[in-house]
Amino acid sequence: MGKHNVRVFSSLEEMSWAGACAFEDLARLKAIEGKTFSAALSGGLTPRLLYHILASRALLGRIQWKNIHLFQVDERCVPPDHPDSNYRMIREALLDNAGIPAENFHRMQAEQSDLEQAARDYASELARVLQPQDGDRPRLDIVFLGMGPDGHTASLFPGTAALEEQSVWVRPNNVERLGLRRLTMTLPVLNGAAHVLFLVAGADKAEGLRKVLEGPPGQLPAQLIQPLNGSLSWLLDEAAARKLSPATRGER
Ligand code: 6PG
């Protein structure tokens, strides 16, 4: 893969603070311009501390939510109060503590029986808020992505149909290997973002991360995240980065 903007932090906490500061800085710039700031949040465990930090910074008045709209990158097909729900994790870590106007968080309704309709509804919500020019894809200001040990990101798992999607912005995805159904943003939306930040922590990610950043290109879903007109950053902790070469780590 080409040169990456890789930053390695000594801990998950340091990494999370860096991600939260990037969010805060970019949101402030858009607020100065009087424009809407849009962010898409991943689920899983890694970003939870970052979301807690955002909530704490907001309580200090450092983040003005009135012009910020939050979306979900993906969601499991469970009720919103289910322990596996990404929404539940985001609500508990961020929404319940930061005073975000309810209309500024856009929940993926993956519990719906008609997932195709839920996907269309979410794509309409993206269009309503981000108002892309005719024929354009929505341009999110920042997207926080995680990565599984298998190199999946969002709910784009190796060998699944959603990886091939080049037109719709949100779609269901069957993950037969795991017996899961998910709702996920697709590569056209993720690669249309202005800033994509991967947050990867933990020793269990080290081998997958080495393959993604140093292995043959185009093999794993996370390698397909290549913003067309935006930045791509990898925020890692030491445990996840331990198999990376000094060059990949950005060390001379
Ligand atoms: C999800 C996420 C998924 C996640 C990775 C990493 O719905 O689970 O969107 O893509 O980011 O699986 O998960 P962890 O952060 O829990 O390791």
PDB file of N, CA, C and O in Angstrom, residues 31-104:
ATOM      1  N   ALA A  31     -17.566  25.102  12.426  1.00  0.00           N
ATOM      2  CA  ALA A  31     -18.419  26.041  13.187  1.00  0.00           C
ATOM      3  C   ALA A  31     -18.035  27.481  12.839  1.00  0.00           C
ATOM      4  O   ALA A  31     -18.903  28.340  12.647  1.00  0.00           O
ATOM      5  N   ILE A  32     -16.728  27.727  12.694  1.00  0.00           N
ATOM      6  CA  ILE A  32     -16.263  29.083  12.326  1.00  0.00           C
ATOM      7  C   ILE A  32     -16.818  29.486  10.953  1.00  0.00           C
ATOM      8  O   ILE A  32     -17.209  30.612  10.715  1.00  0.00           O
ATOM      9  N   GLU A  33     -16.891  28.483  10.065  1.00  0.00           N
ATOM     10  CA  GLU A  33     -17.437  28.744   8.720  1.00  0.00           C
ATOM     11  C   GLU A  33     -18.965  28.804   8.732  1.00  0.00           C
ATOM     12  O   GLU A  33     -19.601  29.061   7.715  1.00  0.00           O
ATOM     13  N   GLY A  34     -19.555  28.488   9.895  1.00  0.00           N
ATOM     14  CA  GLY A  34     -21.025  28.484   9.991  1.00  0.00           C
ATOM     15  C   GLY A  34     -21.656  27.340   9.223  1.00  0.00           C
ATOM     16  O   GLY A  34     -22.803  27.420   8.767  1.00  0.00           O
ATOM     17  N   LYS A  35     -20.881  26.254   9.074  1.00  0.00           N
ATOM     18  CA  LYS A  35     -21.386  25.115   8.284  1.00  0.00           C
ATOM     19  C   LYS A  35     -21.643  23.903   9.190  1.00  0.00           C
ATOM     20  O   LYS A  35     -21.083  23.795  10.278  1.00  0.00           O
ATOM     21  N   THR A  36     -22.460  22.993   8.669  1.00  0.00           N
ATOM     22  CA  THR A  36     -22.714  21.744   9.375  1.00  0.00           C
ATOM     23  C   THR A  36     -21.464  20.883   9.380  1.00  0.00           C
ATOM     24  O   THR A  36     -20.755  20.811   8.366  1.00  0.00           O
ATOM     25  N   PHE A  37     -21.198  20.237  10.506  1.00  0.00           N
ATOM     26  CA  PHE A  37     -20.104  19.274  10.616  1.00  0.00           C
ATOM     27  C   PHE A  37     -20.735  17.899  10.762  1.00  0.00           C
ATOM     28  O   PHE A  37     -21.642  17.707  11.574  1.00  0.00           O
ATOM     29  N   SER A  38     -20.299  16.959   9.919  1.00  0.00           N
ATOM     30  CA  SER A  38     -20.910  15.626   9.968  1.00  0.00           C
ATOM     31  C   SER A  38     -19.851  14.581  10.290  1.00  0.00           C
ATOM     32  O   SER A  38     -18.733  14.611   9.781  1.00  0.00           O
ATOM     33  N   ALA A  39     -20.235  13.650  11.150  1.00  0.00           N
ATOM     34  CA  ALA A  39     -19.313  12.588  11.566  1.00  0.00           C
ATOM     35  C   ALA A  39     -20.042  11.260  11.522  1.00  0.00           C
ATOM     36  O   ALA A  39     -21.241  11.181  11.822  1.00  0.00           O
ATOM     37  N   ALA A  40     -19.322  10.220  11.130  1.00  0.00           N
ATOM     38  CA  ALA A  40     -19.874   8.861  11.165  1.00  0.00           C
ATOM     39  C   ALA A  40     -19.069   8.046  12.160  1.00  0.00           C
ATOM     40  O   ALA A  40     -17.831   8.042  12.136  1.00  0.00           O
ATOM     41  N   LEU A  41     -19.788   7.410  13.082  1.00  0.00           N
ATOM     42  CA  LEU A  41     -19.165   6.722  14.208  1.00  0.00           C
ATOM     43  C   LEU A  41     -19.287   5.206  14.037  1.00  0.00           C
ATOM     44  O   LEU A  41     -20.376   4.695  13.750  1.00  0.00           O
ATOM     45  N   SER A  42     -18.187   4.507  14.237  1.00  0.00           N
ATOM     46  CA  SER A  42     -18.223   3.048  14.230  1.00  0.00           C
ATOM     47  C   SER A  42     -18.629   2.526  15.592  1.00  0.00           C
ATOM     48  O   SER A  42     -18.640   3.246  16.587  1.00  0.00           O
ATOM     49  N   GLY A  43     -18.979   1.256  15.596  1.00  0.00           N
ATOM     50  CA  GLY A  43     -19.308   0.592  16.850  1.00  0.00           C
ATOM     51  C   GLY A  43     -18.122  -0.208  17.350  1.00  0.00           C
ATOM     52  O   GLY A  43     -16.974   0.182  17.139  1.00  0.00           O
ATOM     53  N   GLY A  44     -18.425  -1.362  17.972  1.00  0.00           N
ATOM     54  CA  GLY A  44     -17.349  -2.165  18.553  1.00  0.00           C
ATOM     55  C   GLY A  44     -16.885  -1.536  19.857  1.00  0.00           C
ATOM     56  O   GLY A  44     -17.528  -0.645  20.417  1.00  0.00           O
ATOM     57  N   LEU A  45     -15.740  -1.977  20.330  1.00  0.00           N
ATOM     58  CA  LEU A  45     -15.236  -1.543  21.633  1.00  0.00           C
ATOM     59  C   LEU A  45     -14.202  -0.424  21.556  1.00  0.00           C
ATOM     60  O   LEU A  45     -14.160   0.463  22.404  1.00  0.00           O
ATOM     61  N   THR A  46     -13.369  -0.440  20.518  1.00  0.00           N
ATOM     62  CA  THR A  46     -12.230   0.492  20.480  1.00  0.00           C
ATOM     63  C   THR A  46     -12.608   1.962  20.619  1.00  0.00           C
ATOM     64  O   THR A  46     -11.954   2.687  21.373  1.00  0.00           O
ATOM     65  N   PRO A  47     -13.636   2.442  19.915  1.00  0.00           N
ATOM     66  CA  PRO A  47     -13.904   3.891  19.947  1.00  0.00           C
ATOM     67  C   PRO A  47     -14.638   4.355  21.194  1.00  0.00           C
ATOM     68  O   PRO A  47     -14.865   5.561  21.360  1.00  0.00           O
ATOM     69  N   ARG A  48     -15.002   3.436  22.088  1.00  0.00           N
ATOM     70  CA  ARG A  48     -15.858   3.813  23.223  1.00  0.00           C
ATOM     71  C   ARG A  48     -15.228   4.894  24.094  1.00  0.00           C
ATOM     72  O   ARG A  48     -15.866   5.885  24.460  1.00  0.00           O
ATOM     73  N   LEU A  49     -13.895   4.748  24.367  1.00  0.00           N
ATOM     74  CA  LEU A  49     -13.230   5.753  25.210  1.00  0.00           C
ATOM     75  C   LEU A  49     -13.197   7.103  24.495  1.00  0.00           C
ATOM     76  O   LEU A  49     -13.419   8.152  25.102  1.00  0.00           O
ATOM     77  N   LEU A  50     -12.972   7.086  23.176  1.00  0.00           N
ATOM     78  CA  LEU A  50     -12.971   8.346  22.416  1.00  0.00           C
ATOM     79  C   LEU A  50     -14.324   9.032  22.557  1.00  0.00           C
ATOM     80  O   LEU A  50     -14.402  10.253  22.758  1.00  0.00           O
ATOM     81  N   TYR A  51     -15.397   8.263  22.484  1.00  0.00           N
ATOM     82  CA  TYR A  51     -16.735   8.860  22.602  1.00  0.00           C
ATOM     83  C   TYR A  51     -16.956   9.421  24.004  1.00  0.00           C
ATOM     84  O   TYR A  51     -17.561  10.484  24.181  1.00  0.00           O
ATOM     85  N   HIS A  52     -16.448   8.741  25.018  1.00  0.00           N
ATOM     86  CA  HIS A  52     -16.535   9.275  26.392  1.00  0.00           C
ATOM     87  C   HIS A  52     -15.783  10.603  26.483  1.00  0.00           C
ATOM     88  O   HIS A  52     -16.261  11.569  27.089  1.00  0.00           O
ATOM     89  N   ILE A  53     -14.609  10.664  25.836  1.00  0.00           N
ATOM     90  CA  ILE A  53     -13.811  11.902  25.870  1.00  0.00           C
ATOM     91  C   ILE A  53     -14.566  13.035  25.171  1.00  0.00           C
ATOM     92  O   ILE A  53     -14.632  14.161  25.656  1.00  0.00           O
ATOM     93  N   LEU A  54     -15.176  12.734  24.043  1.00  0.00           N
ATOM     94  CA  LEU A  54     -15.963  13.765  23.339  1.00  0.00           C
ATOM     95  C   LEU A  54     -17.077  14.290  24.246  1.00  0.00           C
ATOM     96  O   LEU A  54     -17.350  15.501  24.297  1.00  0.00           O
ATOM     97  N   ALA A  55     -17.710  13.394  24.981  1.00  0.00           N
ATOM     98  CA  ALA A  55     -18.790  13.823  25.881  1.00  0.00           C
ATOM     99  C   ALA A  55     -18.246  14.744  26.968  1.00  0.00           C
ATOM    100  O   ALA A  55     -18.831  15.790  27.271  1.00  0.00           O
ATOM    101  N   SER A  56     -17.071  14.384  27.495  1.00  0.00           N
ATOM    102  CA  SER A  56     -16.493  15.202  28.569  1.00  0.00           C
ATOM    103  C   SER A  56     -16.057  16.567  28.026  1.00  0.00           C
ATOM    104  O   SER A  56     -16.286  17.605  28.656  1.00  0.00           O
ATOM    105  N   ARG A  57     -15.527  16.603  26.821  1.00  0.00           N
ATOM    106  CA  ARG A  57     -15.098  17.876  26.216  1.00  0.00           C
ATOM    107  C   ARG A  57     -16.322  18.742  25.922  1.00  0.00           C
ATOM    108  O   ARG A  57     -16.300  19.967  26.054  1.00  0.00           O
ATOM    109  N   ALA A  58     -17.390  18.084  25.548  1.00  0.00           N
ATOM    110  CA  ALA A  58     -18.619  18.850  25.240  1.00  0.00           C
ATOM    111  C   ALA A  58     -19.149  19.510  26.505  1.00  0.00           C
ATOM    112  O   ALA A  58     -19.591  20.656  26.504  1.00  0.00           O
ATOM    113  N   LEU A  59     -19.045  18.760  27.603  1.00  0.00           N
ATOM    114  CA  LEU A  59     -19.562  19.306  28.865  1.00  0.00           C
ATOM    115  C   LEU A  59     -18.752  20.538  29.277  1.00  0.00           C
ATOM    116  O   LEU A  59     -19.242  21.414  29.977  1.00  0.00           O
ATOM    117  N   LEU A  60     -17.520  20.622  28.767  1.00  0.00           N
ATOM    118  CA  LEU A  60     -16.684  21.792  29.070  1.00  0.00           C
ATOM    119  C   LEU A  60     -16.967  22.929  28.093  1.00  0.00           C
ATOM    120  O   LEU A  60     -16.298  23.952  28.084  1.00  0.00           O
ATOM    121  N   GLY A  61     -17.931  22.673  27.191  1.00  0.00           N
ATOM    122  CA  GLY A  61     -18.277  23.718  26.221  1.00  0.00           C
ATOM    123  C   GLY A  61     -17.317  23.769  25.054  1.00  0.00           C
ATOM    124  O   GLY A  61     -17.344  24.673  24.226  1.00  0.00           O
ATOM    125  N   ARG A  62     -16.463  22.741  24.926  1.00  0.00           N
ATOM    126  CA  ARG A  62     -15.444  22.749  23.866  1.00  0.00           C
ATOM    127  C   ARG A  62     -16.043  22.312  22.532  1.00  0.00           C
ATOM    128  O   ARG A  62     -15.426  22.488  21.486  1.00  0.00           O
ATOM    129  N   ILE A  63     -17.196  21.686  22.583  1.00  0.00           N
ATOM    130  CA  ILE A  63     -17.833  21.220  21.336  1.00  0.00           C
ATOM    131  C   ILE A  63     -19.259  21.747  21.317  1.00  0.00           C
ATOM    132  O   ILE A  63     -20.020  21.545  22.269  1.00  0.00           O
ATOM    133  N   GLN A  64     -19.596  22.482  20.256  1.00  0.00           N
ATOM    134  CA  GLN A  64     -20.958  23.020  20.117  1.00  0.00           C
ATOM    135  C   GLN A  64     -21.741  22.093  19.183  1.00  0.00           C
ATOM    136  O   GLN A  64     -21.488  22.057  17.983  1.00  0.00           O
ATOM    137  N   TRP A  65     -22.675  21.344  19.742  1.00  0.00           N
ATOM    138  CA  TRP A  65     -23.341  20.307  18.953  1.00  0.00           C
ATOM    139  C   TRP A  65     -24.374  20.860  17.967  1.00  0.00           C
ATOM    140  O   TRP A  65     -24.823  20.130  17.091  1.00  0.00           O
ATOM    141  N   LYS A  66     -24.728  22.146  18.113  1.00  0.00           N
ATOM    142  CA  LYS A  66     -25.898  22.572  17.320  1.00  0.00           C
ATOM    143  C   LYS A  66     -25.653  22.433  15.811  1.00  0.00           C
ATOM    144  O   LYS A  66     -26.586  22.227  15.048  1.00  0.00           O
ATOM    145  N   ASN A  67     -24.401  22.516  15.360  1.00  0.00           N
ATOM    146  CA  ASN A  67     -24.158  22.379  13.911  1.00  0.00           C
ATOM    147  C   ASN A  67     -23.475  21.051  13.591  1.00  0.00           C
ATOM    148  O   ASN A  67     -22.922  20.860  12.522  1.00  0.00           O
ATOM    149  N   ILE A  68     -23.550  20.097  14.544  1.00  0.00           N
ATOM    150  CA  ILE A  68     -22.891  18.806  14.332  1.00  0.00           C
ATOM    151  C   ILE A  68     -23.943  17.722  14.173  1.00  0.00           C
ATOM    152  O   ILE A  68     -24.877  17.631  14.977  1.00  0.00           O
ATOM    153  N   HIS A  69     -23.823  16.915  13.133  1.00  0.00           N
ATOM    154  CA  HIS A  69     -24.720  15.783  12.908  1.00  0.00           C
ATOM    155  C   HIS A  69     -23.912  14.498  12.944  1.00  0.00           C
ATOM    156  O   HIS A  69     -22.867  14.401  12.284  1.00  0.00           O
ATOM    157  N   LEU A  70     -24.407  13.547  13.743  1.00  0.00           N
ATOM    158  CA  LEU A  70     -23.705  12.279  13.930  1.00  0.00           C
ATOM    159  C   LEU A  70     -24.480  11.150  13.251  1.00  0.00           C
ATOM    160  O   LEU A  70     -25.695  11.039  13.407  1.00  0.00           O
ATOM    161  N   PHE A  71     -23.743  10.333  12.524  1.00  0.00           N
ATOM    162  CA  PHE A  71     -24.313   9.169  11.847  1.00  0.00           C
ATOM    163  C   PHE A  71     -23.615   7.906  12.348  1.00  0.00           C
ATOM    164  O   PHE A  71     -22.569   7.973  13.004  1.00  0.00           O
ATOM    165  N   GLN A  72     -24.167   6.771  11.986  1.00  0.00           N
ATOM    166  CA  GLN A  72     -23.523   5.488  12.310  1.00  0.00           C
ATOM    167  C   GLN A  72     -22.897   4.909  11.056  1.00  0.00           C
ATOM    168  O   GLN A  72     -23.499   4.945   9.971  1.00  0.00           O
ATOM    169  N   VAL A  73     -21.719   4.327  11.207  1.00  0.00           N
ATOM    170  CA  VAL A  73     -21.056   3.659  10.070  1.00  0.00           C
ATOM    171  C   VAL A  73     -21.787   2.356   9.749  1.00  0.00           C
ATOM    172  O   VAL A  73     -21.974   1.997   8.587  1.00  0.00           O
ATOM    173  N   ASP A  74     -22.186   1.666  10.810  1.00  0.00           N
ATOM    174  CA  ASP A  74     -22.863   0.378  10.604  1.00  0.00           C
ATOM    175  C   ASP A  74     -23.612   0.000  11.867  1.00  0.00           C
ATOM    176  O   ASP A  74     -23.486   0.637  12.909  1.00  0.00           O
ATOM    177  N   GLU A  75     -24.435  -1.050  11.747  1.00  0.00           N
ATOM    178  CA  GLU A  75     -25.210  -1.473  12.915  1.00  0.00           C
ATOM    179  C   GLU A  75     -25.527  -2.948  12.811  1.00  0.00           C
ATOM    180  O   GLU A  75     -25.657  -3.494  11.713  1.00  0.00           O
ATOM    181  N   ARG A  76     -25.589  -3.568  13.944  1.00  0.00           N
ATOM    182  CA  ARG A  76     -25.983  -4.975  13.996  1.00  0.00           C
ATOM    183  C   ARG A  76     -27.501  -5.038  13.921  1.00  0.00           C
ATOM    184  O   ARG A  76     -28.213  -4.115  14.317  1.00  0.00           O
ATOM    185  N   CYS A  77     -28.032  -6.166  13.452  1.00  0.00           N
ATOM    186  CA  CYS A  77     -29.486  -6.310  13.299  1.00  0.00           C
ATOM    187  C   CYS A  77     -30.103  -6.802  14.602  1.00  0.00           C
ATOM    188  O   CYS A  77     -30.585  -7.945  14.712  1.00  0.00           O
ATOM    189  N   VAL A  78     -30.046  -5.912  15.581  1.00  0.00           N
ATOM    190  CA  VAL A  78     -30.586  -6.204  16.921  1.00  0.00           C
ATOM    191  C   VAL A  78     -31.344  -4.961  17.385  1.00  0.00           C
ATOM    192  O   VAL A  78     -31.142  -3.865  16.851  1.00  0.00           O
ATOM    193  N   PRO A  79     -32.207  -5.105  18.405  1.00  0.00           N
ATOM    194  CA  PRO A  79     -32.915  -3.927  18.917  1.00  0.00           C
ATOM    195  C   PRO A  79     -31.914  -2.906  19.475  1.00  0.00           C
ATOM    196  O   PRO A  79     -30.809  -3.261  19.875  1.00  0.00           O
ATOM    197  N   PRO A  80     -32.323  -1.628  19.499  1.00  0.00           N
ATOM    198  CA  PRO A  80     -31.377  -0.575  19.906  1.00  0.00           C
ATOM    199  C   PRO A  80     -30.933  -0.657  21.359  1.00  0.00           C
ATOM    200  O   PRO A  80     -29.962   0.003  21.730  1.00  0.00           O
ATOM    201  N   ASP A  81     -31.642  -1.455  22.166  1.00  0.00           N
ATOM    202  CA  ASP A  81     -31.222  -1.592  23.579  1.00  0.00           C
ATOM    203  C   ASP A  81     -30.514  -2.928  23.811  1.00  0.00           C
ATOM    204  O   ASP A  81     -30.227  -3.305  24.952  1.00  0.00           O
ATOM    205  N   HIS A  82     -30.212  -3.636  22.712  1.00  0.00           N
ATOM    206  CA  HIS A  82     -29.537  -4.940  22.840  1.00  0.00           C
ATOM    207  C   HIS A  82     -28.063  -4.730  23.211  1.00  0.00           C
ATOM    208  O   HIS A  82     -27.455  -3.769  22.742  1.00  0.00           O
ATOM    209  N   PRO A  83     -27.465  -5.592  24.030  1.00  0.00           N
ATOM    210  CA  PRO A  83     -26.050  -5.427  24.402  1.00  0.00           C
ATOM    211  C   PRO A  83     -25.112  -5.340  23.195  1.00  0.00           C
ATOM    212  O   PRO A  83     -24.059  -4.725  23.281  1.00  0.00           O
ATOM    213  N   ASP A  84     -25.489  -5.939  22.064  1.00  0.00           N
ATOM    214  CA  ASP A  84     -24.614  -5.909  20.871  1.00  0.00           C
ATOM    215  C   ASP A  84     -24.843  -4.672  20.009  1.00  0.00           C
ATOM    216  O   ASP A  84     -24.157  -4.491  19.012  1.00  0.00           O
ATOM    217  N   SER A  85     -25.822  -3.850  20.378  1.00  0.00           N
ATOM    218  CA  SER A  85     -26.169  -2.706  19.523  1.00  0.00           C
ATOM    219  C   SER A  85     -25.061  -1.649  19.547  1.00  0.00           C
ATOM    220  O   SER A  85     -24.637  -1.181  20.621  1.00  0.00           O
ATOM    221  N   ASN A  86     -24.613  -1.249  18.365  1.00  0.00           N
ATOM    222  CA  ASN A  86     -23.631  -0.149  18.291  1.00  0.00           C
ATOM    223  C   ASN A  86     -24.251   1.152  18.786  1.00  0.00           C
ATOM    224  O   ASN A  86     -23.586   1.960  19.446  1.00  0.00           O
ATOM    225  N   TYR A  87     -25.554   1.305  18.481  1.00  0.00           N
ATOM    226  CA  TYR A  87     -26.244   2.516  18.954  1.00  0.00           C
ATOM    227  C   TYR A  87     -26.209   2.571  20.481  1.00  0.00           C
ATOM    228  O   TYR A  87     -25.931   3.603  21.092  1.00  0.00           O
ATOM    229  N   ARG A  88     -26.480   1.416  21.115  1.00  0.00           N
ATOM    230  CA  ARG A  88     -26.495   1.410  22.583  1.00  0.00           C
ATOM    231  C   ARG A  88     -25.131   1.836  23.134  1.00  0.00           C
ATOM    232  O   ARG A  88     -25.052   2.642  24.074  1.00  0.00           O
ATOM    233  N   MET A  89     -24.055   1.331  22.525  1.00  0.00           N
ATOM    234  CA  MET A  89     -22.709   1.711  23.004  1.00  0.00           C
ATOM    235  C   MET A  89     -22.489   3.209  22.821  1.00  0.00           C
ATOM    236  O   MET A  89     -22.031   3.898  23.737  1.00  0.00           O
ATOM    237  N   ILE A  90     -22.852   3.741  21.652  1.00  0.00           N
ATOM    238  CA  ILE A  90     -22.669   5.174  21.383  1.00  0.00           C
ATOM    239  C   ILE A  90     -23.564   6.008  22.316  1.00  0.00           C
ATOM    240  O   ILE A  90     -23.156   7.043  22.841  1.00  0.00           O
ATOM    241  N   ARG A  91     -24.777   5.523  22.548  1.00  0.00           N
ATOM    242  CA  ARG A  91     -25.687   6.266  23.448  1.00  0.00           C
ATOM    243  C   ARG A  91     -25.092   6.323  24.851  1.00  0.00           C
ATOM    244  O   ARG A  91     -25.032   7.398  25.466  1.00  0.00           O
ATOM    245  N   GLU A  92     -24.633   5.173  25.348  1.00  0.00           N
ATOM    246  CA  GLU A  92     -24.122   5.136  26.727  1.00  0.00           C
ATOM    247  C   GLU A  92     -22.824   5.929  26.871  1.00  0.00           C
ATOM    248  O   GLU A  92     -22.600   6.578  27.891  1.00  0.00           O
ATOM    249  N   ALA A  93     -21.957   5.884  25.830  1.00  0.00           N
ATOM    250  CA  ALA A  93     -20.654   6.555  25.943  1.00  0.00           C
ATOM    251  C   ALA A  93     -20.744   8.036  25.636  1.00  0.00           C
ATOM    252  O   ALA A  93     -20.013   8.851  26.191  1.00  0.00           O
ATOM    253  N   LEU A  94     -21.666   8.401  24.724  1.00  0.00           N
ATOM    254  CA  LEU A  94     -21.656   9.784  24.236  1.00  0.00           C
ATOM    255  C   LEU A  94     -23.009  10.483  24.374  1.00  0.00           C
ATOM    256  O   LEU A  94     -23.137  11.489  25.054  1.00  0.00           O
ATOM    257  N   LEU A  95     -24.037   9.909  23.767  1.00  0.00           N
ATOM    258  CA  LEU A  95     -25.300  10.641  23.633  1.00  0.00           C
ATOM    259  C   LEU A  95     -25.931  10.971  24.986  1.00  0.00           C
ATOM    260  O   LEU A  95     -26.468  12.063  25.185  1.00  0.00           O
ATOM    261  N   ASP A  96     -25.834  10.053  25.929  1.00  0.00           N
ATOM    262  CA  ASP A  96     -26.476  10.283  27.235  1.00  0.00           C
ATOM    263  C   ASP A  96     -25.734  11.329  28.067  1.00  0.00           C
ATOM    264  O   ASP A  96     -26.256  11.810  29.074  1.00  0.00           O
ATOM    265  N   ASN A  97     -24.500  11.654  27.638  1.00  0.00           N
ATOM    266  CA  ASN A  97     -23.678  12.506  28.529  1.00  0.00           C
ATOM    267  C   ASN A  97     -23.277  13.839  27.921  1.00  0.00           C
ATOM    268  O   ASN A  97     -22.546  14.604  28.537  1.00  0.00           O
ATOM    269  N   ALA A  98     -23.675  14.095  26.646  1.00  0.00           N
ATOM    270  CA  ALA A  98     -23.058  15.257  25.984  1.00  0.00           C
ATOM    271  C   ALA A  98     -24.059  16.336  25.600  1.00  0.00           C
ATOM    272  O   ALA A  98     -23.672  17.332  25.007  1.00  0.00           O
ATOM    273  N   GLY A  99     -25.348  16.101  25.859  1.00  0.00           N
ATOM    274  CA  GLY A  99     -26.346  17.137  25.527  1.00  0.00           C
ATOM    275  C   GLY A  99     -26.480  17.377  24.042  1.00  0.00           C
ATOM    276  O   GLY A  99     -26.617  18.517  23.584  1.00  0.00           O
ATOM    277  N   ILE A 100     -26.419  16.310  23.273  1.00  0.00           N
ATOM    278  CA  ILE A 100     -26.570  16.455  21.820  1.00  0.00           C
ATOM    279  C   ILE A 100     -28.070  16.522  21.487  1.00  0.00           C
ATOM    280  O   ILE A 100     -28.838  15.680  21.969  1.00  0.00           O
ATOM    281  N   PRO A 101     -28.511  17.502  20.693  1.00  0.00           N
ATOM    282  CA  PRO A 101     -29.932  17.543  20.311  1.00  0.00           C
ATOM    283  C   PRO A 101     -30.335  16.229  19.637  1.00  0.00           C
ATOM    284  O   PRO A 101     -29.586  15.718  18.784  1.00  0.00           O
ATOM    285  N   ALA A 102     -31.479  15.683  20.027  1.00  0.00           N
ATOM    286  CA  ALA A 102     -31.901  14.354  19.516  1.00  0.00           C
ATOM    287  C   ALA A 102     -31.899  14.328  17.988  1.00  0.00           C
ATOM    288  O   ALA A 102     -31.501  13.339  17.372  1.00  0.00           O
ATOM    289  N   GLU A 103     -32.299  15.472  17.377  1.00  0.00           N
ATOM    290  CA  GLU A 103     -32.393  15.486  15.908  1.00  0.00           C
ATOM    291  C   GLU A 103     -31.011  15.498  15.240  1.00  0.00           C
ATOM    292  O   GLU A 103     -30.902  15.363  14.029  1.00  0.00           O
ATOM    293  N   ASN A 104     -29.959  15.623  16.045  1.00  0.00           N
ATOM    294  CA  ASN A 104     -28.612  15.660  15.466  1.00  0.00           C
ATOM    295  C   ASN A 104     -27.920  14.305  15.480  1.00  0.00           C
ATOM    296  O   ASN A 104     -26.796  14.172  15.001  1.00  0.00           O
TER     297      ASN A 104
END
